[in-house]
XYZ file of C-alpha atoms in Angstrom:
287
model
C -2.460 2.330 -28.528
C -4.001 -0.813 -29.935
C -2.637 -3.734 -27.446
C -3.640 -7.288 -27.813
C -4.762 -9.108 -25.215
C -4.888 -13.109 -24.364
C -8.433 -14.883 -22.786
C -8.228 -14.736 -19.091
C -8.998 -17.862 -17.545
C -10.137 -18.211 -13.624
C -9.734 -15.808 -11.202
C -6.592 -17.795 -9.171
C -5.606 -18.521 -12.730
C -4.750 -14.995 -13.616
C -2.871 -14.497 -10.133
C -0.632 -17.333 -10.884
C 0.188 -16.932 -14.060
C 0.061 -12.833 -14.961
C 1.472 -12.594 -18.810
C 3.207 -9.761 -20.621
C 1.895 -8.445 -23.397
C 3.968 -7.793 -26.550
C 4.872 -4.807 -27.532
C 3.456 -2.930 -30.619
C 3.856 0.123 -32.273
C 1.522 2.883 -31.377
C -1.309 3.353 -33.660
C -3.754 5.322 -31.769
C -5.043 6.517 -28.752
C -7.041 3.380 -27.380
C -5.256 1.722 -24.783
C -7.806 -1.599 -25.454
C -9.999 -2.339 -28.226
C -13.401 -4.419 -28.009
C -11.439 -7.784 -29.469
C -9.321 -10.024 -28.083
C -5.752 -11.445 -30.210
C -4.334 -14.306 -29.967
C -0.650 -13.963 -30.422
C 2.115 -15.601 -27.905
C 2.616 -13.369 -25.223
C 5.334 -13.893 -22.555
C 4.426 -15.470 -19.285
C 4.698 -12.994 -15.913
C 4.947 -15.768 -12.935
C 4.133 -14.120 -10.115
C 4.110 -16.379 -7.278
C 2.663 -14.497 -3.663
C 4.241 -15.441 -0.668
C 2.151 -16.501 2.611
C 4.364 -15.098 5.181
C 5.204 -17.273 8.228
C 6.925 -16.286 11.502
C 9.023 -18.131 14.362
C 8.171 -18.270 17.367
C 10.684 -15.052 18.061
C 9.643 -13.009 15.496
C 7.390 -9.895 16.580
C 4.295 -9.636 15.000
C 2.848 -5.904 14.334
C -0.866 -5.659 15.653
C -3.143 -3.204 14.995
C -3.133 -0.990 18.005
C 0.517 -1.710 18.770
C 3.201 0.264 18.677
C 4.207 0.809 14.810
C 7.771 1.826 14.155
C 8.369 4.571 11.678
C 11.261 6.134 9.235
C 13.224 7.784 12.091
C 13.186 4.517 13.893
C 11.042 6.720 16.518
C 7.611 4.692 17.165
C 3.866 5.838 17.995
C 0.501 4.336 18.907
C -1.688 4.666 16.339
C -4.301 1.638 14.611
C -3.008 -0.103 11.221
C -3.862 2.905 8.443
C -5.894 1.766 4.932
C -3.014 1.223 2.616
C -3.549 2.300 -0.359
C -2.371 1.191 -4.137
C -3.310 3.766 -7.279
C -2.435 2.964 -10.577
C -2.613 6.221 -12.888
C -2.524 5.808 -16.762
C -3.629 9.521 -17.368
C -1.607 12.220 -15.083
C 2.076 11.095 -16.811
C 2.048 10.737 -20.836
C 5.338 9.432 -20.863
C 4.660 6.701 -18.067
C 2.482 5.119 -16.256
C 1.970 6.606 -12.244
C 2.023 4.025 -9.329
C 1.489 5.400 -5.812
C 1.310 3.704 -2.919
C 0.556 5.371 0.979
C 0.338 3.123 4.411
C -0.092 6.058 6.734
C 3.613 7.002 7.691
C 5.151 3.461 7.717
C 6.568 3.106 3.812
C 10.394 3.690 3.465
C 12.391 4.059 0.556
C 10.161 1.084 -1.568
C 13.485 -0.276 -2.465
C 12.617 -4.154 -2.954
C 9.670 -3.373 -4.483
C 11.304 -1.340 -7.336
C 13.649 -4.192 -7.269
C 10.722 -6.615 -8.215
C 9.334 -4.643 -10.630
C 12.737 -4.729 -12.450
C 12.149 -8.239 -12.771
C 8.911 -7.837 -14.290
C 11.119 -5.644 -17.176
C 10.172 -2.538 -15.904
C 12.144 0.278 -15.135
C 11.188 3.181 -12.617
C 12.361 6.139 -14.266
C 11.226 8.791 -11.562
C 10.405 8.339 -7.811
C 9.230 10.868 -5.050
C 7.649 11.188 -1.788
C 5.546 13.767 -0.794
C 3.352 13.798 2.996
C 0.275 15.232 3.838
C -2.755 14.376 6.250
C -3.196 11.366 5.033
C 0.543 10.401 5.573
C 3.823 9.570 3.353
C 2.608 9.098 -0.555
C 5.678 6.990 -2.405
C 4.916 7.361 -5.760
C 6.982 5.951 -8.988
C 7.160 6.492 -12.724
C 7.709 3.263 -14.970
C 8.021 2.478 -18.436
C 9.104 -0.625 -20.017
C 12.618 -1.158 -20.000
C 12.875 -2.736 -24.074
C 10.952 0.284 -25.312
C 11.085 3.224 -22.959
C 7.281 3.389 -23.635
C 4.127 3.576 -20.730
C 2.885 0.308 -19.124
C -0.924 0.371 -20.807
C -1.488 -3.772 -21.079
C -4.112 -4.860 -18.285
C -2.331 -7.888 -17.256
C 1.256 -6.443 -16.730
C -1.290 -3.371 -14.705
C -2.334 -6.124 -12.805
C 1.269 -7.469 -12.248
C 2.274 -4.433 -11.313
C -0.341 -3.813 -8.547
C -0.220 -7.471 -7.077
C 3.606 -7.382 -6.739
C 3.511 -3.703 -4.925
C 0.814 -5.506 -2.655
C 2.377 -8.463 -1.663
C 5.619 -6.389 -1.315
C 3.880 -4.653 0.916
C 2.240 -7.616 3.200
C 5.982 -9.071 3.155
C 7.841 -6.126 4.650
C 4.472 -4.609 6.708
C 2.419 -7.692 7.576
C -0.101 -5.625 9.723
C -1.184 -4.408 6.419
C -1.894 -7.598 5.289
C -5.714 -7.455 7.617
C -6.616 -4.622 5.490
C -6.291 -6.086 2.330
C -8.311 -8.526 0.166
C -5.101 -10.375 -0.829
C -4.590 -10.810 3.192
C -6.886 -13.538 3.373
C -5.218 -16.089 1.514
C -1.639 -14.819 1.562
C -0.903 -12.523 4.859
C -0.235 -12.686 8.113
C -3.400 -11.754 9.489
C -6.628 -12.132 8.109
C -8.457 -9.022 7.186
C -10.746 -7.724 10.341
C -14.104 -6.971 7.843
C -15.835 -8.723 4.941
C -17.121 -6.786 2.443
C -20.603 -7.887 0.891
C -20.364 -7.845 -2.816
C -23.334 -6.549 -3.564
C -23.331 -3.681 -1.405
C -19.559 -2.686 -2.183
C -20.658 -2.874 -5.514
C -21.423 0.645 -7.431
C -21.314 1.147 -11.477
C -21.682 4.706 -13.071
C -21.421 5.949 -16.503
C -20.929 10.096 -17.541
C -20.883 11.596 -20.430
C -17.363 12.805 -20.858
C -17.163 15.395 -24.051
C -18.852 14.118 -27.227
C -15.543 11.719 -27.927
C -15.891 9.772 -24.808
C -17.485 8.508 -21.415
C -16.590 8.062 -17.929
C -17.295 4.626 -16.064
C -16.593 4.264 -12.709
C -16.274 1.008 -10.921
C -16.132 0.470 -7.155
C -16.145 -3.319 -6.166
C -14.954 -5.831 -3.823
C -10.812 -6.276 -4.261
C -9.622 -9.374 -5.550
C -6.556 -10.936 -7.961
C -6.737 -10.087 -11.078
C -9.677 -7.684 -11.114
C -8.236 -5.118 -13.733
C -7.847 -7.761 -16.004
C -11.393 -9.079 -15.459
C -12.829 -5.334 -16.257
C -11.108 -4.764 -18.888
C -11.809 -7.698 -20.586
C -15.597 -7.546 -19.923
C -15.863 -3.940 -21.543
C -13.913 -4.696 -24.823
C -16.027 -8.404 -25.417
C -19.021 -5.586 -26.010
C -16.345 -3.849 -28.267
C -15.764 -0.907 -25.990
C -12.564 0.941 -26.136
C -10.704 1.736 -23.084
C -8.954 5.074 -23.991
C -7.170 5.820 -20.354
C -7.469 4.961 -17.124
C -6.667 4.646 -12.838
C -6.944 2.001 -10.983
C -7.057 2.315 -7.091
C -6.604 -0.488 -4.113
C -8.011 1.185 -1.321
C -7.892 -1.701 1.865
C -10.370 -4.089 0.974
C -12.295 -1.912 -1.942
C -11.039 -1.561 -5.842
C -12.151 1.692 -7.258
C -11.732 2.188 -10.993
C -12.370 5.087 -13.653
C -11.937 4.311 -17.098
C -12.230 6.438 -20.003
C -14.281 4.650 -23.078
C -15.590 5.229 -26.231
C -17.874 3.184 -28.929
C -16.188 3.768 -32.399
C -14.725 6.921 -31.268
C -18.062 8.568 -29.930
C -19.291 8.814 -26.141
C -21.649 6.147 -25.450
C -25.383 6.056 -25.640
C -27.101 5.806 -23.089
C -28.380 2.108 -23.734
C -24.979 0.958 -24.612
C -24.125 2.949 -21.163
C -26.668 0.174 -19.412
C -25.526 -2.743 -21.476
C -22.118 -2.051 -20.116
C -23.162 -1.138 -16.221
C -25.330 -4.306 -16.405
C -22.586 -6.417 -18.028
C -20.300 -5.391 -14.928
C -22.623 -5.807 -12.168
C -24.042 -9.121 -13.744
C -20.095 -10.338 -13.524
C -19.043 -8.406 -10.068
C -21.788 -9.520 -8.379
C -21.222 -13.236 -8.995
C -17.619 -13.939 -9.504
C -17.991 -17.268 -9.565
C -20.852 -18.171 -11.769
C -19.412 -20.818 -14.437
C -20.453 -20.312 -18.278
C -21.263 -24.168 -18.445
C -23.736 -23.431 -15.967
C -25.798 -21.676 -18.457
């Protein structure tokens, strides 16, 4: 599916001011080609909320004791939530799944505000194993019926199930990136860049290639990938996107005019991402 994109500007930009794509007609199997349109697009404002408490209000800490579904309660430390975003398991829609140890209910505001992002969830389930209670939800758009495949409505998406989830489980908010500047609690670790920073590329069948992308967490970063791999007119064919505490991990399937990449195109696009992950904040005037 050819989908058109706008120019992202900064990084807060993006987190203020998420926009919908328009819809298109289906055309083929990309998700996002290597060019950028122009067209209007409708503006997502997602505004996060820093969450404040009275002076009666009980604050969660991490080796407190957490309540859970039964309204039993247990000591256990704060678990690594977690936030995937699956493009390839569901043809029909696109997959979000979200796990904080045992501590999730039903997710009932948060499919609430993604309604108001025009989505509708058309299948939900829960499912535990060691790792604890997995909520995951099926959406499409609600004007067409079709998968969410647009990077900035992905990117909507994610943000509003992660500040859904600092509002209603602030202890969460010290294991997240987004937790610094709009939780309760600070997160407990910093994460150097460069170190959480690792780029492969596979060969994937003769059609296509695998890159996989484990960086730092921060707003807007699936729009910021995706954006750097089509400017080098890269096509993003499918894709998962995964919040895991204070790391983003991300495997995208691309192709160059239909084929697998090269291997130097493979290293053009590695060292493109790195260049950009590594230095977030490095200004094009500055060149």
């Amino acid at each position: 599916m050819a989908v058109a994109m706008a120019s992202c500007g900064s990084i807060s930009g993006v987190y203020a001011n998420l926009k919908a794509i328009e819809k298109i007609p289906i055309s083929s199997s990309v998700l996002f080609r290597g060019s950028f349109g122009l067209d209007p697009v409708q503006r997502i404002c997602l505004v996060p909320k820093r969450l404040a408490f009275s002076e009666s209000t009980i604050i969660p800490k991490a080796s407190s004791t957490a309540a859970v579904e039964d309204g039993s309660s247990q000591d256990t430390a704060v678990p690594t939530p977690k936030v995937i975003i699956d493009l390839d398991s569901d043809p029909e829609a696109t997959v979000v799944e979200v796990t904080f140890g045992d501590r999730l209910g039903a997710l009932l505001d948060t499919m609430s505000a993604l309604k108001n992002l025009g989505l509708n969830v058309v299948k939900a389930n829960v499912y535990l194993d060691s790792s604890g209670k997995h909520n995951k939800l099926c959406i499409t758009h609600a004007s067409t019926g079709r998968k969410v495949e647009d990077p900035e409505l992905l990117e909507a998406i994610r943000l509003t199930v992660i500040n859904n989830l600092m509002e209603f489980h602030p202890e969460s908010s010290s294991q997240l990136a987004m937790g610094e500047a709009f939780g309760a609690f600070q997160p407990t670790q910093k994460l150097d860049v460069d170190i959480a920073t690792h780029i492969h590329v596979y060969d994937d069948g003769p059609e296509r290639s695998l890159l996989c992308v484990d960086a730092a967490d921060r707003p807007g970063l699936i729009v910021d990938l995706v954006k750097i791999i089509t400017e080098i007119n890269i096509d993003v064919i499918s894709g998962e996107f995964d919040t895991e505490g204070l790391l983003a991990k991300a495997k995208f399937h691309v192709s160059y005019k239909n084929k697998a990449l090269i291997k130097p195109l493979q290293q053009v696009l590695a060292n493109s991402l790195r260049y950009y992950l590594r230095r977030p904040t490095t200004e094009e005037s500055s060149f």
